[in-house]
PDB file of C-alpha atoms in Angstrom:
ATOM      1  CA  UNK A  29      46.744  -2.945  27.690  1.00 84.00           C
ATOM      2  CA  UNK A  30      44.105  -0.964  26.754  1.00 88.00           C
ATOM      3  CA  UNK A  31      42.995   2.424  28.498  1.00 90.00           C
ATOM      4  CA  UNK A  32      39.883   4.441  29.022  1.00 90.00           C
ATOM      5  CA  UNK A  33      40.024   7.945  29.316  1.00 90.00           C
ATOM      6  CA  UNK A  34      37.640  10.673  30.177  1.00 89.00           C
ATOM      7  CA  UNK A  35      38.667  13.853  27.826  1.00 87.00           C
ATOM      8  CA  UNK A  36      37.179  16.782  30.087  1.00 88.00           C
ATOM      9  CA  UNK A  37      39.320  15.313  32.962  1.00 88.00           C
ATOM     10  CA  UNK A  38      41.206  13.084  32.256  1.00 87.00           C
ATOM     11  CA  UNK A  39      40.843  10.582  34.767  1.00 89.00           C
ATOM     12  CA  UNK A  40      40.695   6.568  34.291  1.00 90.00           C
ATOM     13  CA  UNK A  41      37.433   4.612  33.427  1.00 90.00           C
ATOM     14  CA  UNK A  42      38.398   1.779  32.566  1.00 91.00           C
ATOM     15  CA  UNK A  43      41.140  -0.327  31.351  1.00 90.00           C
ATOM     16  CA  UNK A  44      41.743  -3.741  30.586  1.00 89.00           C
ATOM     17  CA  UNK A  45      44.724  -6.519  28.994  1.00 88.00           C
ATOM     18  CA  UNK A  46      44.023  -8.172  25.470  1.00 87.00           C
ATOM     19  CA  UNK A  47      45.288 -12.116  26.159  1.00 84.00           C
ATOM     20  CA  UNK A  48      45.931 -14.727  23.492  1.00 80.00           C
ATOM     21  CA  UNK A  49      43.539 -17.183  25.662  1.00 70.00           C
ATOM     22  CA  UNK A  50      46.521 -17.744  28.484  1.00 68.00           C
ATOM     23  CA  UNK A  51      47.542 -15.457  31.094  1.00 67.00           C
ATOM     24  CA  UNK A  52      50.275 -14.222  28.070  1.00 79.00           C
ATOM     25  CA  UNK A  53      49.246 -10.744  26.495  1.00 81.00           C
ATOM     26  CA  UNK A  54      49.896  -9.581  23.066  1.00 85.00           C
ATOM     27  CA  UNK A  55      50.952  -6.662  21.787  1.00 87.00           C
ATOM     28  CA  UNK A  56      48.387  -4.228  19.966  1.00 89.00           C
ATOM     29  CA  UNK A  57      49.205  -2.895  16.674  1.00 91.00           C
ATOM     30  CA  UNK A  58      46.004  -0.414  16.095  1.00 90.00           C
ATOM     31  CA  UNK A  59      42.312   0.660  17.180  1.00 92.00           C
ATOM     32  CA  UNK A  60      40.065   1.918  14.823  1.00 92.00           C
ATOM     33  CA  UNK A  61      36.588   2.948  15.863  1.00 92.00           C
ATOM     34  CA  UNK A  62      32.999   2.670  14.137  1.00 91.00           C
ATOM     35  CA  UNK A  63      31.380   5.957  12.718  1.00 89.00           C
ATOM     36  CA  UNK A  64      28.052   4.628  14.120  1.00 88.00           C
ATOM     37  CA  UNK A  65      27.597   2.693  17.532  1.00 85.00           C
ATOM     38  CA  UNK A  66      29.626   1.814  20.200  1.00 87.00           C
ATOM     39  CA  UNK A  67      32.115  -0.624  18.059  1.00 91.00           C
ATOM     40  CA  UNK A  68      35.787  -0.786  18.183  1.00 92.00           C
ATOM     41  CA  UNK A  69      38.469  -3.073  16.644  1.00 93.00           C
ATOM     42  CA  UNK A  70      41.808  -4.221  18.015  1.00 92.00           C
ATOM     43  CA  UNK A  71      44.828  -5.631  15.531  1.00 92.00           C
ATOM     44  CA  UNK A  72      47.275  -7.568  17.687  1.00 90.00           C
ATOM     45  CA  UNK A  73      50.260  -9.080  16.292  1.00 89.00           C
ATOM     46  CA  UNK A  74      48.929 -12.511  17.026  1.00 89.00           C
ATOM     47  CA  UNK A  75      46.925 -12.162  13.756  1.00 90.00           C
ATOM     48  CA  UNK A  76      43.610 -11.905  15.228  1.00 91.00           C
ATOM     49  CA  UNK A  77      41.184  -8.730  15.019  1.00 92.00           C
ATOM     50  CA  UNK A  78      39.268  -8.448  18.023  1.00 92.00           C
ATOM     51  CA  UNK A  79      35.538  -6.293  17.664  1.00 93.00           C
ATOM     52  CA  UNK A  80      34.686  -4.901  21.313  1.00 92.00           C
ATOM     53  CA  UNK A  81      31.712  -3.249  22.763  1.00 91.00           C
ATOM     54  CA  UNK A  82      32.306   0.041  24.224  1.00 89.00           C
ATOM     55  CA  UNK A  83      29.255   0.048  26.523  1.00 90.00           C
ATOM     56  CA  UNK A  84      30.784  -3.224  27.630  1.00 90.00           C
ATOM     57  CA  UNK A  85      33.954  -2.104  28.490  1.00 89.00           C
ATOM     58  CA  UNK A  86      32.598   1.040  30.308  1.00 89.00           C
ATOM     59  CA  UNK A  87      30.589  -1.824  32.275  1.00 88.00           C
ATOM     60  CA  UNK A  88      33.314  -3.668  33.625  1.00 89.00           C
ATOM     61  CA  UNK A  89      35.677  -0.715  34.969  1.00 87.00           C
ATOM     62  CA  UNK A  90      39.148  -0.831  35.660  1.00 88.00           C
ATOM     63  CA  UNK A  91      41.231  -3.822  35.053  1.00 86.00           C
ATOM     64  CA  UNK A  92      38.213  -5.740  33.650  1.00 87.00           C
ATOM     65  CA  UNK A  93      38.382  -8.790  31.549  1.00 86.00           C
ATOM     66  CA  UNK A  94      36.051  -8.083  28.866  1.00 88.00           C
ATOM     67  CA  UNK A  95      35.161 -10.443  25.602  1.00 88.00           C
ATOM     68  CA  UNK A  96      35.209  -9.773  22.180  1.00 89.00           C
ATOM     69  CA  UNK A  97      31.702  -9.219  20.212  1.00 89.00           C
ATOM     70  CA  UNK A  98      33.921 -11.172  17.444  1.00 89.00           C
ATOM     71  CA  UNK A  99      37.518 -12.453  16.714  1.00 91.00           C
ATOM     72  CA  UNK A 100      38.191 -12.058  13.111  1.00 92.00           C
ATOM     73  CA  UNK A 101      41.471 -14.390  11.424  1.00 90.00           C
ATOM     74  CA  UNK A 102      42.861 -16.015   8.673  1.00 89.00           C
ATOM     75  CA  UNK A 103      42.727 -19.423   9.835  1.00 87.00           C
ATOM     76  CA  UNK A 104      44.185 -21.059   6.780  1.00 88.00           C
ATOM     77  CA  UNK A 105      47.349 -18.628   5.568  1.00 87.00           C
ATOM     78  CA  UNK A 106      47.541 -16.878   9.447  1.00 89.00           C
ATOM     79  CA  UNK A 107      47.996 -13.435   7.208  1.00 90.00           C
ATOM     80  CA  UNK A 108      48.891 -10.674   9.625  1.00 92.00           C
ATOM     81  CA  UNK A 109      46.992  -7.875   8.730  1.00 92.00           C
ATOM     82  CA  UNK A 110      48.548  -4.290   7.917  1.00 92.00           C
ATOM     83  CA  UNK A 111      45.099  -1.897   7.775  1.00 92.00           C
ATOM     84  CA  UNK A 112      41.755  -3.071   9.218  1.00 93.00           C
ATOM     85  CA  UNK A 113      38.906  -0.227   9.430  1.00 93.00           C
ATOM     86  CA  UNK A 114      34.935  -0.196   9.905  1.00 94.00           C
ATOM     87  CA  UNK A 115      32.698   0.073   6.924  1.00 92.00           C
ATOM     88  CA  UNK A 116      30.295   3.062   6.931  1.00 90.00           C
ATOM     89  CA  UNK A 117      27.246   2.182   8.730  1.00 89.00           C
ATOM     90  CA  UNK A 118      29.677  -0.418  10.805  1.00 90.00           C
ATOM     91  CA  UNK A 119      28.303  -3.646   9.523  1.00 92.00           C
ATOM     92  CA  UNK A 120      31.316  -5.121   8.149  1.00 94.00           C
ATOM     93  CA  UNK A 121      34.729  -4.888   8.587  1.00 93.00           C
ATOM     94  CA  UNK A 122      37.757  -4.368   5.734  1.00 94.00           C
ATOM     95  CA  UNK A 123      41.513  -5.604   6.688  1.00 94.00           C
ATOM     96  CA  UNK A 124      44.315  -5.550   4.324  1.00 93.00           C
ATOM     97  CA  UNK A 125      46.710  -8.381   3.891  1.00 92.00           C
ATOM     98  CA  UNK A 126      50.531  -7.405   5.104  1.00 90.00           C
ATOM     99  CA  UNK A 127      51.911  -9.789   2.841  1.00 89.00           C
ATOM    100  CA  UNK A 128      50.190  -9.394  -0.354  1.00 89.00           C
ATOM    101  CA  UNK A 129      47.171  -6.981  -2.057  1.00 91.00           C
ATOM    102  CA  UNK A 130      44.393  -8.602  -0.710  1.00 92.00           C
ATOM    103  CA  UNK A 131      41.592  -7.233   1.084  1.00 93.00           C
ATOM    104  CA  UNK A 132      39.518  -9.703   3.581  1.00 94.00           C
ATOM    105  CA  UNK A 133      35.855  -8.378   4.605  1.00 94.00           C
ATOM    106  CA  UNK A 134      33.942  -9.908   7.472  1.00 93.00           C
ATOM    107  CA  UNK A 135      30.317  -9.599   8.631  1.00 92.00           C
ATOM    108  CA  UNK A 136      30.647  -7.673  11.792  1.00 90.00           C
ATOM    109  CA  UNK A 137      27.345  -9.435  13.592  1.00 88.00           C
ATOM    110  CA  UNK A 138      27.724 -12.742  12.864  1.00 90.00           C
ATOM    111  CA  UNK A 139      31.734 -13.058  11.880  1.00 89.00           C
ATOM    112  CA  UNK A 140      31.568 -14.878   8.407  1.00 90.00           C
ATOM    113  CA  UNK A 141      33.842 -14.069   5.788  1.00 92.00           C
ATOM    114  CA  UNK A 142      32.061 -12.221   2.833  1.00 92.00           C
ATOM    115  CA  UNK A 143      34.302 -11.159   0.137  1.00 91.00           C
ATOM    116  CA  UNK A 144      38.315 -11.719  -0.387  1.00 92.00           C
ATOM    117  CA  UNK A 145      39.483  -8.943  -3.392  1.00 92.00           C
ATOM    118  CA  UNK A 146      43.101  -9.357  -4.922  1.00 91.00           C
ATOM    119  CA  UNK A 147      45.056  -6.254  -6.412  1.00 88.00           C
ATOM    120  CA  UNK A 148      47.555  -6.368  -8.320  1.00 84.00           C
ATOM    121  CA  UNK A 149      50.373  -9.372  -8.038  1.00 85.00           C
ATOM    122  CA  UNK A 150      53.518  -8.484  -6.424  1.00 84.00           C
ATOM    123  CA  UNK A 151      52.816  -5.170  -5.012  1.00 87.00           C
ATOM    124  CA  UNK A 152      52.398  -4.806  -0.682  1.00 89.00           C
ATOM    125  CA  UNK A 153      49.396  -3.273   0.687  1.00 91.00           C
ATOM    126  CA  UNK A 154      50.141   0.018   2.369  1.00 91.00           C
ATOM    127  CA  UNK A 155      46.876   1.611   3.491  1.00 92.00           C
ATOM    128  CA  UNK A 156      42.907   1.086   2.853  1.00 93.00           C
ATOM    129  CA  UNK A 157      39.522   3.170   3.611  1.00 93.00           C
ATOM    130  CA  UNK A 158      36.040   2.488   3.432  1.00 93.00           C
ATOM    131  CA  UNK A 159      33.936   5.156   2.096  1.00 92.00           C
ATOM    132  CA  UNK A 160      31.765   6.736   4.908  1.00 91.00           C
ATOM    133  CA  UNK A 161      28.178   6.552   3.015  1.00 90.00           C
ATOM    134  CA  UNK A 162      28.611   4.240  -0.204  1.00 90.00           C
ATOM    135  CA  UNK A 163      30.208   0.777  -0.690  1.00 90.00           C
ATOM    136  CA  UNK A 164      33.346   1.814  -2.192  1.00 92.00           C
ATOM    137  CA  UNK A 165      36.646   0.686  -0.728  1.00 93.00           C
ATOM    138  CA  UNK A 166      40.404   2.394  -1.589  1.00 94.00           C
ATOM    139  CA  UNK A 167      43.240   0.774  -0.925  1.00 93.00           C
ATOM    140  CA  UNK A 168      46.856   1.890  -1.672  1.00 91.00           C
ATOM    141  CA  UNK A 169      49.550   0.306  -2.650  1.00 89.00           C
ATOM    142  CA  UNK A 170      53.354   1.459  -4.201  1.00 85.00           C
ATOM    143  CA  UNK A 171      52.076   4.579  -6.260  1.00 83.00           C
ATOM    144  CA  UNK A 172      48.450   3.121  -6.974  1.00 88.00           C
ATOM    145  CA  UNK A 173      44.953   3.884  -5.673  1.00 91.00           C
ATOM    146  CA  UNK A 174      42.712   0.943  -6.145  1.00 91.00           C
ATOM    147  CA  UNK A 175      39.264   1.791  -6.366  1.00 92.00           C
ATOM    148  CA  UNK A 176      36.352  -1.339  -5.226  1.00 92.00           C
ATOM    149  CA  UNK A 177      32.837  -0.852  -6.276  1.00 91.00           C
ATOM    150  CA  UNK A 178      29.966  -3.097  -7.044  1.00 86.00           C
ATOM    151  CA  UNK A 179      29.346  -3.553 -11.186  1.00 83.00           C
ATOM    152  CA  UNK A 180      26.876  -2.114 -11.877  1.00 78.00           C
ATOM    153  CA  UNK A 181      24.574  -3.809 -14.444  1.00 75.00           C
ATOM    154  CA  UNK A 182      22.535  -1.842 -16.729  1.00 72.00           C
ATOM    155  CA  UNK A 183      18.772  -3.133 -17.290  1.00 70.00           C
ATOM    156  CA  UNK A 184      16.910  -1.105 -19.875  1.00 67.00           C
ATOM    157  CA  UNK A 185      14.180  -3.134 -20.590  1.00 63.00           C
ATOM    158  CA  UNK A 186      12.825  -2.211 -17.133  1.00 65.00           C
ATOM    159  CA  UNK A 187      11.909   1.247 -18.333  1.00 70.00           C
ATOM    160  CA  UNK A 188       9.328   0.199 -21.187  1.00 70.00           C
ATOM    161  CA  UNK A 189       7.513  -3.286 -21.242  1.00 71.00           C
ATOM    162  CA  UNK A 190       8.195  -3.956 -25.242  1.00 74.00           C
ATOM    163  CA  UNK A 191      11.887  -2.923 -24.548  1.00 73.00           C
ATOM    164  CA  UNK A 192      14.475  -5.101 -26.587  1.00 76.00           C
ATOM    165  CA  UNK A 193      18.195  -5.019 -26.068  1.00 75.00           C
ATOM    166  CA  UNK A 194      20.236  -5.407 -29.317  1.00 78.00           C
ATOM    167  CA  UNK A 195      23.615  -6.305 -28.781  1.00 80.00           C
ATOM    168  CA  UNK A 196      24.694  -5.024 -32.013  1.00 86.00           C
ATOM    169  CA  UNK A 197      23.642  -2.053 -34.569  1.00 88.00           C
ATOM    170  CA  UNK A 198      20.425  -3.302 -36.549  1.00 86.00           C
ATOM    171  CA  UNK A 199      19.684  -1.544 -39.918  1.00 87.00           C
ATOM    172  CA  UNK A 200      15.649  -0.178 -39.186  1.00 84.00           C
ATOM    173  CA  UNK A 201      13.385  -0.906 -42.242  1.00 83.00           C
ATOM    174  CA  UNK A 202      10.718   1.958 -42.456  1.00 81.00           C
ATOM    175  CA  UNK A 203       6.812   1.233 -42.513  1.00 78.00           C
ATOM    176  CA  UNK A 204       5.092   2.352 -45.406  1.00 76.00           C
ATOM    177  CA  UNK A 205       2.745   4.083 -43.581  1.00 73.00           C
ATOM    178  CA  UNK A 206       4.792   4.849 -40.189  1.00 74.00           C
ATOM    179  CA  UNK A 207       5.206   8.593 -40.393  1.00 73.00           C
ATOM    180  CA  UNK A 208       1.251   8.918 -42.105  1.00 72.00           C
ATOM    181  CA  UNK A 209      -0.861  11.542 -40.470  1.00 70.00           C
ATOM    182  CA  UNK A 210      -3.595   8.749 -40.929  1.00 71.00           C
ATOM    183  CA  UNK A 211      -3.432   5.374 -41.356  1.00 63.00           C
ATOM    184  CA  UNK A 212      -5.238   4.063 -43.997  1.00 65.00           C
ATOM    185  CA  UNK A 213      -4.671   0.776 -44.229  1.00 65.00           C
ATOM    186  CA  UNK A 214      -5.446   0.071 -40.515  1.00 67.00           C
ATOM    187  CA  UNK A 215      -8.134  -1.527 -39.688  1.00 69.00           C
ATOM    188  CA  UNK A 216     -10.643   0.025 -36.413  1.00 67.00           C
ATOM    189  CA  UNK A 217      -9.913  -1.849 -33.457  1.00 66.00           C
ATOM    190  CA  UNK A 218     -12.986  -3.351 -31.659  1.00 65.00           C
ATOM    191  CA  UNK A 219     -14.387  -1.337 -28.777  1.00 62.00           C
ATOM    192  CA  UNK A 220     -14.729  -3.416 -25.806  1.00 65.00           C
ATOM    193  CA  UNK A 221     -15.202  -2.523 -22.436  1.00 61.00           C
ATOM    194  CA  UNK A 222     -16.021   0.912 -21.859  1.00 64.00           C
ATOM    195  CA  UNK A 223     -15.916   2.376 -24.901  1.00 64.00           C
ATOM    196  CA  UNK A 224     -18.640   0.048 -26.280  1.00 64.00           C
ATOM    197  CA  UNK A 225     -21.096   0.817 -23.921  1.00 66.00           C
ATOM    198  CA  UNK A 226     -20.769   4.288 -24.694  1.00 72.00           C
ATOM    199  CA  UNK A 227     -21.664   3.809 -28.147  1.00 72.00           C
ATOM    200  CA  UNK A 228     -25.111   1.919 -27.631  1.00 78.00           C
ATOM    201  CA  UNK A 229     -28.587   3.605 -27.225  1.00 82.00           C
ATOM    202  CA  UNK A 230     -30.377   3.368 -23.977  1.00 81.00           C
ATOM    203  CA  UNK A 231     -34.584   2.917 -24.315  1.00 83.00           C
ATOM    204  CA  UNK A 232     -35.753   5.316 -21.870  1.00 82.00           C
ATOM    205  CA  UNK A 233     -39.527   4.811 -23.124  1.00 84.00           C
ATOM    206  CA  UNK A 234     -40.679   1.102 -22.048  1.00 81.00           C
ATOM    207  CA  UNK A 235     -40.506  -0.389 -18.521  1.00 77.00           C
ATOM    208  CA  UNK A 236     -39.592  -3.490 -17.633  1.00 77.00           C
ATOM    209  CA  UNK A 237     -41.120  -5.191 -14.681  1.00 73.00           C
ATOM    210  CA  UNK A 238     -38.938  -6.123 -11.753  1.00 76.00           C
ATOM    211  CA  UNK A 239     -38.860  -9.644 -11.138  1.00 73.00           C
ATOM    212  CA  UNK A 240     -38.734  -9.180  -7.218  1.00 73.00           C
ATOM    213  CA  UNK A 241     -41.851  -7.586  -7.205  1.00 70.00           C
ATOM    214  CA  UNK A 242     -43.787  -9.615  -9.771  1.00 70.00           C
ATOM    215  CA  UNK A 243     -45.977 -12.855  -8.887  1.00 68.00           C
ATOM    216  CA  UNK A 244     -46.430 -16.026 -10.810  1.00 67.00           C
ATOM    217  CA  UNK A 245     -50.545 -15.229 -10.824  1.00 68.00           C
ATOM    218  CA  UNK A 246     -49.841 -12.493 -12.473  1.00 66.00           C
ATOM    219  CA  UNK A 247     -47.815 -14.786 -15.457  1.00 67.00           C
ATOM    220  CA  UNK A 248     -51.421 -15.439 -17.387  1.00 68.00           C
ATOM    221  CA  UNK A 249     -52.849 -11.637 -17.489  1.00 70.00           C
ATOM    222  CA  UNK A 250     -52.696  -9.448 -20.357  1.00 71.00           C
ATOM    223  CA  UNK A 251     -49.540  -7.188 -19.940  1.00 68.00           C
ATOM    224  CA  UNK A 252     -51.620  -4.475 -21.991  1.00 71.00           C
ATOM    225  CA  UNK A 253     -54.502  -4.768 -20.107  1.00 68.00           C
ATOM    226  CA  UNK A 254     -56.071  -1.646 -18.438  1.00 68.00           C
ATOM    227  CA  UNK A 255     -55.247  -1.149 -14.728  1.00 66.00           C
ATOM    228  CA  UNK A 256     -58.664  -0.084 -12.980  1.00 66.00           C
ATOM    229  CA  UNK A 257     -58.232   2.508 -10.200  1.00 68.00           C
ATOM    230  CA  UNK A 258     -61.105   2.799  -8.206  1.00 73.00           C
ATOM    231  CA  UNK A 259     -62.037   6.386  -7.245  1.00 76.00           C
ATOM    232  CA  UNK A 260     -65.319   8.268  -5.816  1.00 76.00           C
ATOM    233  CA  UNK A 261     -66.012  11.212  -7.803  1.00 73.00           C
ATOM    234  CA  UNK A 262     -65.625  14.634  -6.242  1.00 75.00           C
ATOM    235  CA  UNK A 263     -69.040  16.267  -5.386  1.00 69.00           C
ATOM    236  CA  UNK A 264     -69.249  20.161  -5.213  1.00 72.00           C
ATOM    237  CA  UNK A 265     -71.317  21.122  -2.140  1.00 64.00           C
ATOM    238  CA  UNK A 266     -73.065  17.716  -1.248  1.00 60.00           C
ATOM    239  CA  UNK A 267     -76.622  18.438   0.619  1.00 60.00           C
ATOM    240  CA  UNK A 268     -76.293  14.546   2.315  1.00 57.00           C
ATOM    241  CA  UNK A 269     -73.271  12.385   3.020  1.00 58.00           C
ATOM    242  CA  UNK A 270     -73.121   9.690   0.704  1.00 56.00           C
ATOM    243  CA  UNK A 271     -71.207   7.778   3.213  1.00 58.00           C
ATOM    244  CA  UNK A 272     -73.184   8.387   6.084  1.00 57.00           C
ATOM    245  CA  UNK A 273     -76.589   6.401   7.629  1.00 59.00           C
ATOM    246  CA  UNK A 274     -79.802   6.827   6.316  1.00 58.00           C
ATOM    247  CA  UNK A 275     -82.115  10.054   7.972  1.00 56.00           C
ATOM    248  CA  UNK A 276     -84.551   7.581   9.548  1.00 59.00           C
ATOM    249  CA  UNK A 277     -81.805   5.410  10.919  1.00 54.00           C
ATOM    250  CA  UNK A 278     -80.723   8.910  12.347  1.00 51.00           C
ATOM    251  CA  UNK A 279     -84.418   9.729  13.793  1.00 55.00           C
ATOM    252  CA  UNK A 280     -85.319   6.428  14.956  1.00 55.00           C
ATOM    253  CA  UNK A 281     -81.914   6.485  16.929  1.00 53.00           C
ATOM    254  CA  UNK A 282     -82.803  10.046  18.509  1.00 52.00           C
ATOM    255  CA  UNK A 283     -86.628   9.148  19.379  1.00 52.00           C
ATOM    256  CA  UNK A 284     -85.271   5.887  21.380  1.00 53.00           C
ATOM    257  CA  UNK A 285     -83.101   8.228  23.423  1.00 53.00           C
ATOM    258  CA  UNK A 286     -86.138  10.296  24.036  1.00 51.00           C
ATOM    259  CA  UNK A 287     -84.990  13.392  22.275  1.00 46.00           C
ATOM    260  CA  UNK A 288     -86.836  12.741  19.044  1.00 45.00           C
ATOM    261  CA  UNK A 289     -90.151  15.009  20.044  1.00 46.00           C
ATOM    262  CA  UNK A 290     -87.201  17.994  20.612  1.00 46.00           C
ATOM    263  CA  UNK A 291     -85.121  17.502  17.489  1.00 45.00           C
ATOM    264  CA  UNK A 292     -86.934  15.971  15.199  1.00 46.00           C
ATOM    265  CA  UNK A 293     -86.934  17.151  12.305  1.00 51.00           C
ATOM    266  CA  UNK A 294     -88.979  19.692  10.604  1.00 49.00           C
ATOM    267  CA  UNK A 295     -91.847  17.583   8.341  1.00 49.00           C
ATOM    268  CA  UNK A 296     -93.131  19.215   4.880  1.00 48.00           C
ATOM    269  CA  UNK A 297     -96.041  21.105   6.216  1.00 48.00           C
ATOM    270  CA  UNK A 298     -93.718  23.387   8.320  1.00 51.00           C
ATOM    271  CA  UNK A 299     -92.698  25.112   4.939  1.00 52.00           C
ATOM    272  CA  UNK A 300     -91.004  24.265   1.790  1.00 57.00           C
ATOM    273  CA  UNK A 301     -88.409  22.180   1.384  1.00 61.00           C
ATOM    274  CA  UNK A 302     -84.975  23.043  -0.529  1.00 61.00           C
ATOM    275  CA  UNK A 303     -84.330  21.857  -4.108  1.00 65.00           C
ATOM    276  CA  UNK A 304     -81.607  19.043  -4.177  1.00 68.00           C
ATOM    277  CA  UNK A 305     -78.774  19.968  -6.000  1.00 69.00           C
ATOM    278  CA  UNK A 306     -78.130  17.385  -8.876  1.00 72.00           C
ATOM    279  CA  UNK A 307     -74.568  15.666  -8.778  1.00 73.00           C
ATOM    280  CA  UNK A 308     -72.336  17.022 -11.360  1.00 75.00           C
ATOM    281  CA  UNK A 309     -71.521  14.151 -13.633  1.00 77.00           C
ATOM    282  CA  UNK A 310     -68.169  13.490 -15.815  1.00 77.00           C
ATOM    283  CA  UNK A 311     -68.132  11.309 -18.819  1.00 79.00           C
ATOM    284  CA  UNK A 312     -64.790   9.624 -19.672  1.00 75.00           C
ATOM    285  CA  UNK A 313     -63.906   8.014 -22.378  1.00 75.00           C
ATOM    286  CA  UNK A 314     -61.211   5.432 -22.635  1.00 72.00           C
ATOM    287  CA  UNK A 315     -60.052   3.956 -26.103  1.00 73.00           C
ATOM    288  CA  UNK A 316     -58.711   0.274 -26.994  1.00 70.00           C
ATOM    289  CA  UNK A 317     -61.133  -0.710 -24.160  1.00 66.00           C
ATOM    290  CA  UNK A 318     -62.248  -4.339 -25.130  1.00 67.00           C
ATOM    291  CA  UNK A 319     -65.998  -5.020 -25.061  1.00 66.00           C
ATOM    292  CA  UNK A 320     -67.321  -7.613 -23.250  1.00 56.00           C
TER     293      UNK A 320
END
């Protein structure tokens, strides 16, 4: 029968009888505990390992009848088993063999058998431990420690990609020219990429025009023809608009609003009239202009 305690006080929480699947119960040979979780193991001398659930058990009280997560055997040799323990995150689960030095280990979630080591031949199993961080298992046995690790296989050609392995010493032949400050018999590799663009020259001077904004009427003109810009020249102090109506348009307009005997204008006996300025000309001369 197993028995919950409370540790400040001492009082019962829960307790409850481990059966061999009739009303007959069987006696229990030792409880080992997971480091993490709520996990605990049972060895009973009916060769069986029972894995509980401690939350469980709390569940059910006093004289519950809780089930096993897992039950754990050797169905083929029924080995009774002198050591069984908890790996160290509490996934699997070690036992030692009482009758030989063997060590069984289960997968605690779903109950199949993993791994079966064998020590050495004619010596008993006394006492085994699972490391608490790593996968390394002792067991003892008369006057020997037996240490179980993982081999650990070396792969060197991981750290460089033209890494070869030699299984044997190999006598290295010198290059003429391996320890040369400069290599002259190499030949210059050929820039690609990058390193070629770097090295050709970029016109800056002539313009190429942008398809996108080119149209086919324009396919059959001179591309060295001269652009013509139309622009008025600049007049310093004009006397009349050049834009602007004619005066008469602007008198005939007044006199047919009846204002033309008030402001019209001033005729050339009423005094002398201003000089007109003349329009300051510019010449410009343009070269390669073709004559027509």
């Amino acid at each position: 029968q197993i028995l919950v305690l409370k540790t400040d006080t001492q009082d019962l929480v829960a307790s409850f009888r481990v059966t061999t699947g009739t009303s007959n119960t069987t006696a229990i040979k030792s409880i080992e505990f997971a480091r993490k979780g709520s996990c605990f193991l049972i060895n009973t001398a009916d060769r069986i390992i029972r894995v509980y659930d401690g939350r469980e058990i709390l569940t059910c009280g006093r004289d519950g009848e809780p089930e096993p997560m897992q039950k754990l055997q050797d169905l083929v040799n029924r080995t009774p088993w002198k050591k069984c323990c908890f790996s160290g995150d509490g996934e699997y689960i070690v036992a030692g063999s009482a009758r030989q030095h063997a060590l069984y280990i289960w997968e605690k979630s779903i109950g199949n058998l993993v791994k079966i080591l064998h020590g050495t031949r004619g010596e008993l199993l006394l006492d085994v431990a699972w490391h608490p961080v790593r996968p390394i298992i002792a067991s003892i046995s008369s006057g020997v420690v037996s240490i179980w690790a993982q081999n650990q296989v070396e792969n060197w050609s991981a750290f460089a990609p033209d890494f070869k392995e030699l299984d044997e010493n190999v006598e290295y032949e010198e290059r003429e020219s391996e320890f040369d400050i400069e290599d002259e018999d190499k030949s210059e590799p050929e820039q690609t990429g990058a390193d070629a663009a770097e090295d050709e020259e970029v016109d800056v001077t002539s313009v190429d025009p942008i398809a996108a904004f080119c149209s086919s009427d324009e396919e059959l003109e001179d591309s060295k023809a001269l652009l013509y810009l139309p622009i008025a020249p600049e007049v310093e102090d004009p006397e009349e608009n050049p834009y602007g109506p004619p005066p008469d348009a602007v008198q005939s307009s007044l006199a047919d609003d009846g204002l033309g005997s008030e402001k019209k204008r001033p005729s050339s006996s009423d005094g002398p009239q201003a000089p007109k300025k003349k329009p300051k000309t510019t010449n410009i001369e343009l070269q390669g202009v073709p004559n027509d």
